[in-house]
Amino acid sequence: MEKYKPTGDLDIVFREYCSKRQAIRTCVSNFTNTMAVCLDEKMRENKKIVMNITDSLLEFVCYKEGDRIALFISAGGPECFESKTQEILDCANKTFGNNVSKLDFDGFPLGFENFSGWEFNPKECRNVNKLQSCVVTELEKCPDPTPANIMDSVFNFIKRVTPCENILAESAAATGTQSSASHVGALTIIATLSTVLSVASYSFIPVTV
């Protein structure tokens, strides 16, 4: 990674990583299948959403063989996230209160251990928009705006594959009010955000380039 960063050739590295995305998908699938036996029928539905998010995230990261994540790193993305760790945690706590006690950027993604508690309801879905706005605002304070722009895109990209759009549309129709469309439950977006931050910290599958 460090070998290619000074020359801006990180796409060479991520081309190798993205060639392994099916292995990553299989790993997540095996994990969710193992957990499913411990969940009730309603919670098993979240397994499908986890796979949808995984596919969406891999598609985003590996677009044009990793151009986006290479840009993120070359623009100081990992350093930006590291410098804003506490602010991102504060965003989560301000938005979700007691739902979030910590963000584990270095270890197991936060939220997967709370898999059975994920919910998709109007309140949770609206809170995701608040979290997105708060996180992006904090990242915009970094010297380069690219990490904030890419994280905003990540939020939008993964929100498309979860149920909140329909939930909020139905809620707005029932109340006669308009609501900004969001598509993901609280702990799901936190878990995915933690995964992205792990990626940003170079927590990749080992690869030789």
C-alpha positions as MATLAB code, in Angstrom:
seq = 'MEKYKPTGDLDIVFREYCSKRQAIRTCVSNFTNTMAVCLDEKMRENKKIVMNITDSLLEFVCYKEGDRIALFISAGGPECFESKTQEILDCANKTFGNNVSKLDFDGFPLGFENFSGWEFNPKECRNVNKLQSCVVTELEKCPDPTPANIMDSVFNFIKRVTPCENILAESAAATGTQSSASHVGALTIIATLSTVLSVASYSFIPVTV';
ca = [
       0.000    0.000    0.000;
       2.652    2.528    1.064;
       4.778    1.564   -1.942;
       2.152    2.833   -4.397;
       0.653    5.722   -2.420;
       3.363    8.305   -3.277;
       2.971    7.639   -6.996;
      -0.827    7.651   -6.951;
      -0.965    4.078   -8.266;
      -3.255    2.708   -5.548;
      -5.573    1.385   -8.236;
      -3.003   -1.376   -8.778;
      -3.435   -2.477   -5.159;
      -7.223   -2.325   -5.177;
      -7.457   -4.190   -8.439;
      -5.984   -7.116   -6.514;
      -8.305   -6.639   -3.535;
     -11.390   -6.315   -5.698;
     -10.545   -9.535   -7.478;
     -11.199  -11.177   -4.090;
     -14.615   -9.629   -3.498;
     -16.452  -12.911   -4.045;
     -14.412  -14.383   -1.188;
     -15.463  -11.460    1.017;
     -19.101  -11.936    0.046;
     -18.895  -15.660    0.806;
     -17.395  -14.916    4.217;
     -20.238  -12.537    5.121;
     -22.808  -14.991    3.790;
     -21.384  -17.805    5.908;
     -21.456  -15.562    8.958;
     -25.086  -14.517    8.505;
     -26.165  -18.089    7.758;
     -24.551  -19.251   10.994;
     -26.261  -16.503   13.003;
     -29.647  -17.128   11.400;
     -30.301  -20.243   13.469;
     -30.253  -18.083   16.604;
     -32.789  -15.555   15.300;
     -36.550  -15.500   15.055;
     -38.262  -15.328   11.671;
     -38.573  -11.551   11.676;
     -34.897  -11.050   12.460;
     -33.876  -13.516    9.751;
     -35.137  -11.000    7.228;
     -32.239   -8.769    8.215;
     -29.866  -11.385    6.839;
     -31.013  -10.514    3.334;
     -30.462   -6.829    4.026;
     -26.932   -7.484    5.295;
     -26.114   -9.255    2.037;
     -27.708   -6.441    0.033;
     -25.532   -3.931    1.886;
     -22.448   -6.092    1.416;
     -23.059   -6.348   -2.328;
     -23.754   -2.627   -2.572;
     -20.653   -1.690   -0.610;
     -18.437   -4.005   -2.651;
     -19.893   -2.588   -5.838;
     -19.185    0.936   -4.639;
     -15.642    0.228   -3.444;
     -14.687   -1.822   -6.495;
     -16.157    0.501   -9.116;
     -13.606    0.685  -11.936;
     -11.354   -1.696   -9.994;
     -11.182    0.437   -6.870;
     -10.892    3.967   -8.258;
     -13.089    5.406   -5.504;
     -11.292    3.885   -2.532;
      -7.922    4.698   -4.124;
      -9.031    8.322   -4.413;
     -10.241    8.236   -0.816;
      -6.856    7.073    0.470;
      -4.775    9.360   -1.746;
      -6.863   12.306   -0.473;
      -6.012   11.491    3.146;
      -9.239    9.659    3.951;
      -7.837    7.349    6.658;
      -6.117   10.255    8.384;
      -9.299   12.311    8.171;
     -11.354    9.549    9.808;
      -8.758    8.973   12.477;
      -8.716   12.659   13.377;
     -12.533   12.732   13.547;
     -13.138    9.482   15.432;
     -14.569   11.182   18.518;
     -16.706   13.540   16.457;
     -18.208   10.617   14.530;
     -18.938    8.846   17.806;
     -20.578   12.021   19.089;
     -22.716   12.143   15.924;
     -23.887    8.578   16.564;
     -24.637    9.223   20.212;
     -26.474   12.488   19.492;
     -28.578   10.713   16.898;
     -29.257    7.357   18.527;
     -28.603    8.019   22.203;
     -28.319    4.789   24.146;
     -28.388    2.704   20.974;
     -24.685    3.338   20.413;
     -22.065    3.047   23.124;
     -18.930    2.913   20.964;
     -17.640    2.662   17.436;
     -15.111   -0.128   17.039;
     -12.997    1.089   14.125;
     -10.216   -1.453   14.631;
     -11.999   -4.693   15.420;
     -15.269   -6.450   14.724;
     -17.729   -4.032   13.091;
     -20.128   -2.588   15.627;
     -23.678   -3.711   15.113;
     -23.175   -7.265   13.891;
     -23.188   -8.496   17.485;
     -26.555   -6.677   17.844;
     -27.904   -8.212   14.668;
     -31.146   -9.300   16.292;
     -31.893   -5.755   17.456;
     -31.869   -4.024   14.110;
     -35.098   -2.226   13.340;
     -36.607   -0.508   10.353;
     -39.190    2.061   11.382;
     -39.851    5.724   10.507;
     -37.960    7.099   13.509;
     -34.858    4.981   12.915;
     -34.874    5.707    9.210;
     -35.155    9.455    9.736;
     -32.307    9.272   12.231;
     -30.033    7.864    9.557;
     -30.350   11.066    7.550;
     -29.376   13.009   10.671;
     -26.358   10.753   11.204;
     -25.296   11.124    7.585;
     -25.518   14.909    7.742;
     -23.592   15.070   11.012;
     -20.792   12.719    9.910;
     -20.345   14.421    6.544;
     -20.281   17.860    8.205;
     -17.485   16.731   10.521;
     -15.473   15.162    7.707;
     -15.803   18.359    5.678;
     -13.595   20.001    8.308;
     -10.637   17.939    7.106;
      -8.162   19.704    4.761;
      -9.417   17.815    1.692;
     -13.208   17.571    1.070;
     -12.852   14.282   -0.840;
     -13.276   11.929    2.178;
     -16.503   13.720    3.159;
     -17.832   13.527   -0.399;
     -17.001    9.842   -0.700;
     -18.579    8.991    2.667;
     -21.716   10.893    1.654;
     -21.812    8.748   -1.482;
     -21.292    5.586    0.594;
     -24.294    6.461    2.757;
     -26.437    7.107   -0.294;
     -25.216    3.998   -2.079;
     -26.011    1.563    0.719;
     -29.312    3.239    1.634;
     -30.762    2.182   -1.693;
     -30.829   -1.497   -0.742;
     -32.755   -1.363    2.553;
     -36.467   -0.922    3.432;
     -36.591    2.630    4.761;
     -37.591    4.317    1.521;
     -40.939    2.515    1.521;
     -41.341    2.921    5.275;
     -40.858    6.680    5.129;
     -43.041    7.037    2.041;
     -45.877    5.216    3.804;
     -45.360    7.299    6.934;
     -45.413   10.537    4.956;
     -48.562    9.475    3.111;
     -50.286    8.631    6.385;
     -49.428   11.966    7.992;
     -49.679   14.111    4.884;
     -46.102   15.335    5.335;
     -43.026   15.061    3.213;
     -40.012   13.154    4.433;
     -36.517   12.862    3.063;
     -36.024    9.343    1.741;
     -33.610    7.135    3.642;
     -33.279    3.414    3.388;
     -31.521    1.814    6.321;
     -31.959    0.969   10.008;
     -29.831    2.580   12.685;
     -27.525   -0.215   13.738;
     -27.187   -1.429   10.174;
     -25.784    1.886    9.008;
     -23.511    2.084   12.046;
     -22.216   -1.430   11.353;
     -21.579   -0.572    7.729;
     -19.919    2.699    8.664;
     -17.641    0.818   11.048;
     -16.762   -1.597    8.251;
     -15.900    1.297    5.946;
     -13.726    2.806    8.655;
     -11.947   -0.507    9.110;
     -11.243   -0.450    5.389;
     -10.023    3.112    5.717;
      -7.584    1.933    8.386;
      -6.081   -0.592    5.942;
      -7.767   -3.588    7.564;
      -7.697   -5.481    4.274;
      -7.284   -9.090    3.286;
      -3.523   -9.613    2.871;
      -2.425   -9.418   -0.708;
       0.924   -9.344   -2.415;
       1.488   -6.744   -5.088;
];
